[in-house]
């Protein structure tokens, strides 16, 4: 879209959105595409699918993932469809300290037990992910 804004005062260089002051132009294929149209449409469909998934299950914070915590906001409970959160189980013995993933509805109200799903050890989650990716790579013809 060209000429979305226009300059109303050339001395102060004040610009405003064009509401008919200047004619707008919609230009297509004015430069080479970075990705092809087919890939663009596939990404748009995937983004739409992700949005529908998020609205269906009430997941809106997928951007929490970091290099240290890549599964944040992405592990869902199979019983109540809530998000699993990573917790650290501390101990006076440093060897017993570990990170686990638990359903966020498990202890929602103090004193009341919520979702009965079990915790997942952090190492088990990482290893399961690696095994799954390796299986996809080995069978890429099936998945592609």
JSON list of C-alpha atoms in Angstrom, two decimals:
[
{"chain": "A", "resi": 1, "resn": "UNK", "atom": "CA", "xyz": [0.00, 0.00, 0.00]},
{"chain": "A", "resi": 2, "resn": "UNK", "atom": "CA", "xyz": [1.48, 3.33, -1.04]},
{"chain": "A", "resi": 3, "resn": "UNK", "atom": "CA", "xyz": [0.56, 6.78, 0.28]},
{"chain": "A", "resi": 4, "resn": "UNK", "atom": "CA", "xyz": [-1.08, 5.58, 3.50]},
{"chain": "A", "resi": 5, "resn": "UNK", "atom": "CA", "xyz": [-0.09, 8.90, 5.06]},
{"chain": "A", "resi": 6, "resn": "UNK", "atom": "CA", "xyz": [0.26, 12.40, 3.72]},
{"chain": "A", "resi": 7, "resn": "UNK", "atom": "CA", "xyz": [2.10, 15.54, 4.80]},
{"chain": "A", "resi": 8, "resn": "UNK", "atom": "CA", "xyz": [-0.35, 18.24, 5.88]},
{"chain": "A", "resi": 9, "resn": "UNK", "atom": "CA", "xyz": [2.22, 20.90, 6.83]},
{"chain": "A", "resi": 10, "resn": "UNK", "atom": "CA", "xyz": [5.47, 21.00, 4.89]},
{"chain": "A", "resi": 11, "resn": "UNK", "atom": "CA", "xyz": [7.08, 23.44, 7.33]},
{"chain": "A", "resi": 12, "resn": "UNK", "atom": "CA", "xyz": [6.58, 21.27, 10.42]},
{"chain": "A", "resi": 13, "resn": "UNK", "atom": "CA", "xyz": [6.58, 18.06, 8.39]},
{"chain": "A", "resi": 14, "resn": "UNK", "atom": "CA", "xyz": [3.43, 16.90, 10.19]},
{"chain": "A", "resi": 15, "resn": "UNK", "atom": "CA", "xyz": [2.00, 13.69, 8.69]},
{"chain": "A", "resi": 16, "resn": "UNK", "atom": "CA", "xyz": [-1.44, 12.14, 9.19]},
{"chain": "A", "resi": 17, "resn": "UNK", "atom": "CA", "xyz": [-3.22, 9.06, 7.89]},
{"chain": "A", "resi": 18, "resn": "UNK", "atom": "CA", "xyz": [-4.65, 9.69, 4.46]},
{"chain": "A", "resi": 19, "resn": "UNK", "atom": "CA", "xyz": [-8.45, 9.78, 4.51]},
{"chain": "A", "resi": 20, "resn": "UNK", "atom": "CA", "xyz": [-8.91, 10.64, 0.87]},
{"chain": "A", "resi": 21, "resn": "UNK", "atom": "CA", "xyz": [-6.47, 13.58, 0.74]},
{"chain": "A", "resi": 22, "resn": "UNK", "atom": "CA", "xyz": [-4.19, 11.56, -1.55]},
{"chain": "A", "resi": 23, "resn": "UNK", "atom": "CA", "xyz": [-4.98, 8.50, -3.61]},
{"chain": "A", "resi": 24, "resn": "UNK", "atom": "CA", "xyz": [-3.75, 5.18, -2.16]},
{"chain": "A", "resi": 25, "resn": "UNK", "atom": "CA", "xyz": [-2.18, 2.52, -4.37]},
{"chain": "A", "resi": 26, "resn": "UNK", "atom": "CA", "xyz": [-2.03, -1.21, -3.72]},
{"chain": "A", "resi": 27, "resn": "UNK", "atom": "CA", "xyz": [1.07, -2.63, -5.41]},
{"chain": "A", "resi": 28, "resn": "UNK", "atom": "CA", "xyz": [1.61, -6.36, -5.96]},
{"chain": "A", "resi": 29, "resn": "UNK", "atom": "CA", "xyz": [4.86, -8.14, -6.85]},
{"chain": "A", "resi": 30, "resn": "UNK", "atom": "CA", "xyz": [6.92, -4.94, -6.87]},
{"chain": "A", "resi": 31, "resn": "UNK", "atom": "CA", "xyz": [10.04, -6.83, -5.70]},
{"chain": "A", "resi": 32, "resn": "UNK", "atom": "CA", "xyz": [11.23, -10.46, -5.60]},
{"chain": "A", "resi": 33, "resn": "UNK", "atom": "CA", "xyz": [9.60, -12.52, -2.85]},
{"chain": "A", "resi": 34, "resn": "UNK", "atom": "CA", "xyz": [11.73, -13.77, 0.04]},
{"chain": "A", "resi": 35, "resn": "UNK", "atom": "CA", "xyz": [9.63, -16.94, 0.22]},
{"chain": "A", "resi": 36, "resn": "UNK", "atom": "CA", "xyz": [7.33, -18.36, -2.43]},
{"chain": "A", "resi": 37, "resn": "UNK", "atom": "CA", "xyz": [3.56, -17.89, -2.26]},
{"chain": "A", "resi": 38, "resn": "UNK", "atom": "CA", "xyz": [2.92, -21.56, -1.46]},
{"chain": "A", "resi": 39, "resn": "UNK", "atom": "CA", "xyz": [5.18, -21.42, 1.62]},
{"chain": "A", "resi": 40, "resn": "UNK", "atom": "CA", "xyz": [3.55, -18.13, 2.69]},
{"chain": "A", "resi": 41, "resn": "UNK", "atom": "CA", "xyz": [0.09, -19.69, 2.52]},
{"chain": "A", "resi": 42, "resn": "UNK", "atom": "CA", "xyz": [1.25, -22.79, 4.42]},
{"chain": "A", "resi": 43, "resn": "UNK", "atom": "CA", "xyz": [2.65, -20.60, 7.22]},
{"chain": "A", "resi": 44, "resn": "UNK", "atom": "CA", "xyz": [-0.57, -18.57, 7.36]},
{"chain": "A", "resi": 45, "resn": "UNK", "atom": "CA", "xyz": [-2.60, -21.79, 7.70]},
{"chain": "A", "resi": 46, "resn": "UNK", "atom": "CA", "xyz": [-0.28, -23.00, 10.49]},
{"chain": "A", "resi": 47, "resn": "UNK", "atom": "CA", "xyz": [-0.59, -19.67, 12.32]},
{"chain": "A", "resi": 48, "resn": "UNK", "atom": "CA", "xyz": [-4.38, -19.86, 12.04]},
{"chain": "A", "resi": 49, "resn": "UNK", "atom": "CA", "xyz": [-4.34, -23.47, 13.30]},
{"chain": "A", "resi": 50, "resn": "UNK", "atom": "CA", "xyz": [-2.20, -22.40, 16.26]},
{"chain": "A", "resi": 51, "resn": "UNK", "atom": "CA", "xyz": [-4.61, -19.57, 17.07]},
{"chain": "A", "resi": 52, "resn": "UNK", "atom": "CA", "xyz": [-7.63, -21.90, 16.98]},
{"chain": "A", "resi": 53, "resn": "UNK", "atom": "CA", "xyz": [-5.75, -24.36, 19.20]},
{"chain": "A", "resi": 54, "resn": "UNK", "atom": "CA", "xyz": [-4.86, -21.60, 21.67]},
{"chain": "A", "resi": 55, "resn": "UNK", "atom": "CA", "xyz": [-8.45, -20.35, 21.83]},
{"chain": "A", "resi": 56, "resn": "UNK", "atom": "CA", "xyz": [-9.82, -23.89, 22.22]},
{"chain": "A", "resi": 57, "resn": "UNK", "atom": "CA", "xyz": [-7.51, -24.78, 25.12]},
{"chain": "A", "resi": 58, "resn": "UNK", "atom": "CA", "xyz": [-7.02, -21.33, 26.66]},
{"chain": "A", "resi": 59, "resn": "UNK", "atom": "CA", "xyz": [-3.30, -21.21, 25.85]},
{"chain": "A", "resi": 60, "resn": "UNK", "atom": "CA", "xyz": [-2.15, -17.66, 25.22]},
{"chain": "A", "resi": 61, "resn": "UNK", "atom": "CA", "xyz": [1.44, -17.47, 26.46]},
{"chain": "A", "resi": 62, "resn": "UNK", "atom": "CA", "xyz": [3.51, -19.57, 24.07]},
{"chain": "A", "resi": 63, "resn": "UNK", "atom": "CA", "xyz": [6.15, -16.85, 24.04]},
{"chain": "A", "resi": 64, "resn": "UNK", "atom": "CA", "xyz": [7.46, -17.84, 27.49]},
{"chain": "A", "resi": 65, "resn": "UNK", "atom": "CA", "xyz": [9.86, -20.38, 25.99]},
{"chain": "A", "resi": 66, "resn": "UNK", "atom": "CA", "xyz": [13.55, -19.58, 26.34]},
{"chain": "A", "resi": 67, "resn": "UNK", "atom": "CA", "xyz": [16.79, -21.41, 25.61]},
{"chain": "A", "resi": 68, "resn": "UNK", "atom": "CA", "xyz": [16.84, -22.52, 29.24]},
{"chain": "A", "resi": 69, "resn": "UNK", "atom": "CA", "xyz": [13.16, -23.53, 29.20]},
{"chain": "A", "resi": 70, "resn": "UNK", "atom": "CA", "xyz": [12.06, -24.37, 25.61]},
{"chain": "A", "resi": 71, "resn": "UNK", "atom": "CA", "xyz": [8.92, -26.28, 26.61]},
{"chain": "A", "resi": 72, "resn": "UNK", "atom": "CA", "xyz": [7.33, -23.43, 28.61]},
{"chain": "A", "resi": 73, "resn": "UNK", "atom": "CA", "xyz": [3.69, -23.01, 27.61]},
{"chain": "A", "resi": 74, "resn": "UNK", "atom": "CA", "xyz": [3.87, -25.98, 25.24]},
{"chain": "A", "resi": 75, "resn": "UNK", "atom": "CA", "xyz": [3.31, -29.06, 27.43]},
{"chain": "A", "resi": 76, "resn": "UNK", "atom": "CA", "xyz": [-0.38, -29.73, 28.00]},
{"chain": "A", "resi": 77, "resn": "UNK", "atom": "CA", "xyz": [-2.15, -31.93, 30.50]},
{"chain": "A", "resi": 78, "resn": "UNK", "atom": "CA", "xyz": [-3.87, -34.92, 28.93]},
{"chain": "A", "resi": 79, "resn": "UNK", "atom": "CA", "xyz": [-6.58, -34.92, 31.60]},
{"chain": "A", "resi": 80, "resn": "UNK", "atom": "CA", "xyz": [-7.70, -31.31, 31.99]},
{"chain": "A", "resi": 81, "resn": "UNK", "atom": "CA", "xyz": [-6.01, -29.61, 28.96]},
{"chain": "A", "resi": 82, "resn": "UNK", "atom": "CA", "xyz": [-4.23, -27.16, 31.23]},
{"chain": "A", "resi": 83, "resn": "UNK", "atom": "CA", "xyz": [-0.61, -26.12, 30.77]},
{"chain": "A", "resi": 84, "resn": "UNK", "atom": "CA", "xyz": [2.19, -27.96, 32.54]},
{"chain": "A", "resi": 85, "resn": "UNK", "atom": "CA", "xyz": [4.63, -25.72, 34.39]},
{"chain": "A", "resi": 86, "resn": "UNK", "atom": "CA", "xyz": [8.21, -26.47, 35.37]},
{"chain": "A", "resi": 87, "resn": "UNK", "atom": "CA", "xyz": [8.88, -26.61, 39.10]},
{"chain": "A", "resi": 88, "resn": "UNK", "atom": "CA", "xyz": [12.07, -27.21, 41.04]},
{"chain": "A", "resi": 89, "resn": "UNK", "atom": "CA", "xyz": [11.87, -29.79, 43.80]},
{"chain": "A", "resi": 90, "resn": "UNK", "atom": "CA", "xyz": [14.49, -28.66, 46.31]},
{"chain": "A", "resi": 91, "resn": "UNK", "atom": "CA", "xyz": [16.30, -30.73, 48.88]},
{"chain": "A", "resi": 92, "resn": "UNK", "atom": "CA", "xyz": [19.03, -30.18, 51.42]},
{"chain": "A", "resi": 93, "resn": "UNK", "atom": "CA", "xyz": [20.96, -32.79, 49.44]},
{"chain": "A", "resi": 94, "resn": "UNK", "atom": "CA", "xyz": [22.00, -31.14, 46.15]},
{"chain": "A", "resi": 95, "resn": "UNK", "atom": "CA", "xyz": [21.92, -34.53, 44.39]},
{"chain": "A", "resi": 96, "resn": "UNK", "atom": "CA", "xyz": [18.19, -34.86, 45.11]},
{"chain": "A", "resi": 97, "resn": "UNK", "atom": "CA", "xyz": [17.28, -31.44, 43.69]},
{"chain": "A", "resi": 98, "resn": "UNK", "atom": "CA", "xyz": [15.45, -31.82, 40.35]},
{"chain": "A", "resi": 99, "resn": "UNK", "atom": "CA", "xyz": [13.19, -30.09, 37.88]},
{"chain": "A", "resi": 100, "resn": "UNK", "atom": "CA", "xyz": [9.78, -31.56, 37.13]},
{"chain": "A", "resi": 101, "resn": "UNK", "atom": "CA", "xyz": [6.76, -30.58, 35.05]},
{"chain": "A", "resi": 102, "resn": "UNK", "atom": "CA", "xyz": [3.36, -30.52, 36.75]},
{"chain": "A", "resi": 103, "resn": "UNK", "atom": "CA", "xyz": [-0.17, -29.64, 35.69]},
{"chain": "A", "resi": 104, "resn": "UNK", "atom": "CA", "xyz": [-0.94, -26.07, 36.69]},
{"chain": "A", "resi": 105, "resn": "UNK", "atom": "CA", "xyz": [-4.36, -27.23, 37.99]},
{"chain": "A", "resi": 106, "resn": "UNK", "atom": "CA", "xyz": [-2.85, -29.76, 40.41]},
{"chain": "A", "resi": 107, "resn": "UNK", "atom": "CA", "xyz": [-2.63, -27.40, 43.39]},
{"chain": "A", "resi": 108, "resn": "UNK", "atom": "CA", "xyz": [-4.73, -24.47, 42.21]},
{"chain": "A", "resi": 109, "resn": "UNK", "atom": "CA", "xyz": [-6.47, -23.97, 45.58]},
{"chain": "A", "resi": 110, "resn": "UNK", "atom": "CA", "xyz": [-4.37, -24.43, 48.71]},
{"chain": "A", "resi": 111, "resn": "UNK", "atom": "CA", "xyz": [-5.37, -27.53, 50.62]},
{"chain": "A", "resi": 112, "resn": "UNK", "atom": "CA", "xyz": [-7.43, -28.95, 47.75]},
{"chain": "A", "resi": 113, "resn": "UNK", "atom": "CA", "xyz": [-6.01, -31.40, 45.28]},
{"chain": "A", "resi": 114, "resn": "UNK", "atom": "CA", "xyz": [-6.95, -30.58, 41.70]},
{"chain": "A", "resi": 115, "resn": "UNK", "atom": "CA", "xyz": [-5.90, -32.46, 38.57]},
{"chain": "A", "resi": 116, "resn": "UNK", "atom": "CA", "xyz": [-4.67, -35.98, 39.34]},
{"chain": "A", "resi": 117, "resn": "UNK", "atom": "CA", "xyz": [-2.17, -36.19, 36.47]},
{"chain": "A", "resi": 118, "resn": "UNK", "atom": "CA", "xyz": [1.36, -37.17, 37.51]},
{"chain": "A", "resi": 119, "resn": "UNK", "atom": "CA", "xyz": [4.48, -35.04, 37.17]},
{"chain": "A", "resi": 120, "resn": "UNK", "atom": "CA", "xyz": [7.03, -35.51, 34.37]},
{"chain": "A", "resi": 121, "resn": "UNK", "atom": "CA", "xyz": [10.73, -35.40, 35.14]},
{"chain": "A", "resi": 122, "resn": "UNK", "atom": "CA", "xyz": [12.59, -32.74, 33.12]},
{"chain": "A", "resi": 123, "resn": "UNK", "atom": "CA", "xyz": [15.13, -35.27, 31.81]},
{"chain": "A", "resi": 124, "resn": "UNK", "atom": "CA", "xyz": [12.35, -37.62, 30.68]},
{"chain": "A", "resi": 125, "resn": "UNK", "atom": "CA", "xyz": [10.61, -34.80, 28.80]},
{"chain": "A", "resi": 126, "resn": "UNK", "atom": "CA", "xyz": [13.82, -33.80, 26.98]},
{"chain": "A", "resi": 127, "resn": "UNK", "atom": "CA", "xyz": [14.66, -37.41, 26.09]},
{"chain": "A", "resi": 128, "resn": "UNK", "atom": "CA", "xyz": [11.12, -38.05, 24.83]},
{"chain": "A", "resi": 129, "resn": "UNK", "atom": "CA", "xyz": [11.33, -34.96, 22.63]},
{"chain": "A", "resi": 130, "resn": "UNK", "atom": "CA", "xyz": [14.71, -36.04, 21.22]},
{"chain": "A", "resi": 131, "resn": "UNK", "atom": "CA", "xyz": [13.40, -39.56, 20.52]},
{"chain": "A", "resi": 132, "resn": "UNK", "atom": "CA", "xyz": [10.35, -38.13, 18.75]},
{"chain": "A", "resi": 133, "resn": "UNK", "atom": "CA", "xyz": [12.43, -35.78, 16.57]},
{"chain": "A", "resi": 134, "resn": "UNK", "atom": "CA", "xyz": [14.77, -38.66, 15.69]},
{"chain": "A", "resi": 135, "resn": "UNK", "atom": "CA", "xyz": [11.79, -40.84, 14.74]},
{"chain": "A", "resi": 136, "resn": "UNK", "atom": "CA", "xyz": [10.45, -38.05, 12.50]},
{"chain": "A", "resi": 137, "resn": "UNK", "atom": "CA", "xyz": [13.86, -37.65, 10.83]},
{"chain": "A", "resi": 138, "resn": "UNK", "atom": "CA", "xyz": [14.15, -41.40, 10.24]},
{"chain": "A", "resi": 139, "resn": "UNK", "atom": "CA", "xyz": [10.65, -41.49, 8.70]},
{"chain": "A", "resi": 140, "resn": "UNK", "atom": "CA", "xyz": [10.68, -38.09, 7.01]},
{"chain": "A", "resi": 141, "resn": "UNK", "atom": "CA", "xyz": [9.08, -39.48, 3.83]},
{"chain": "A", "resi": 142, "resn": "UNK", "atom": "CA", "xyz": [6.02, -40.46, 5.88]},
{"chain": "A", "resi": 143, "resn": "UNK", "atom": "CA", "xyz": [5.75, -37.06, 7.59]},
{"chain": "A", "resi": 144, "resn": "UNK", "atom": "CA", "xyz": [6.50, -34.83, 4.60]}
]
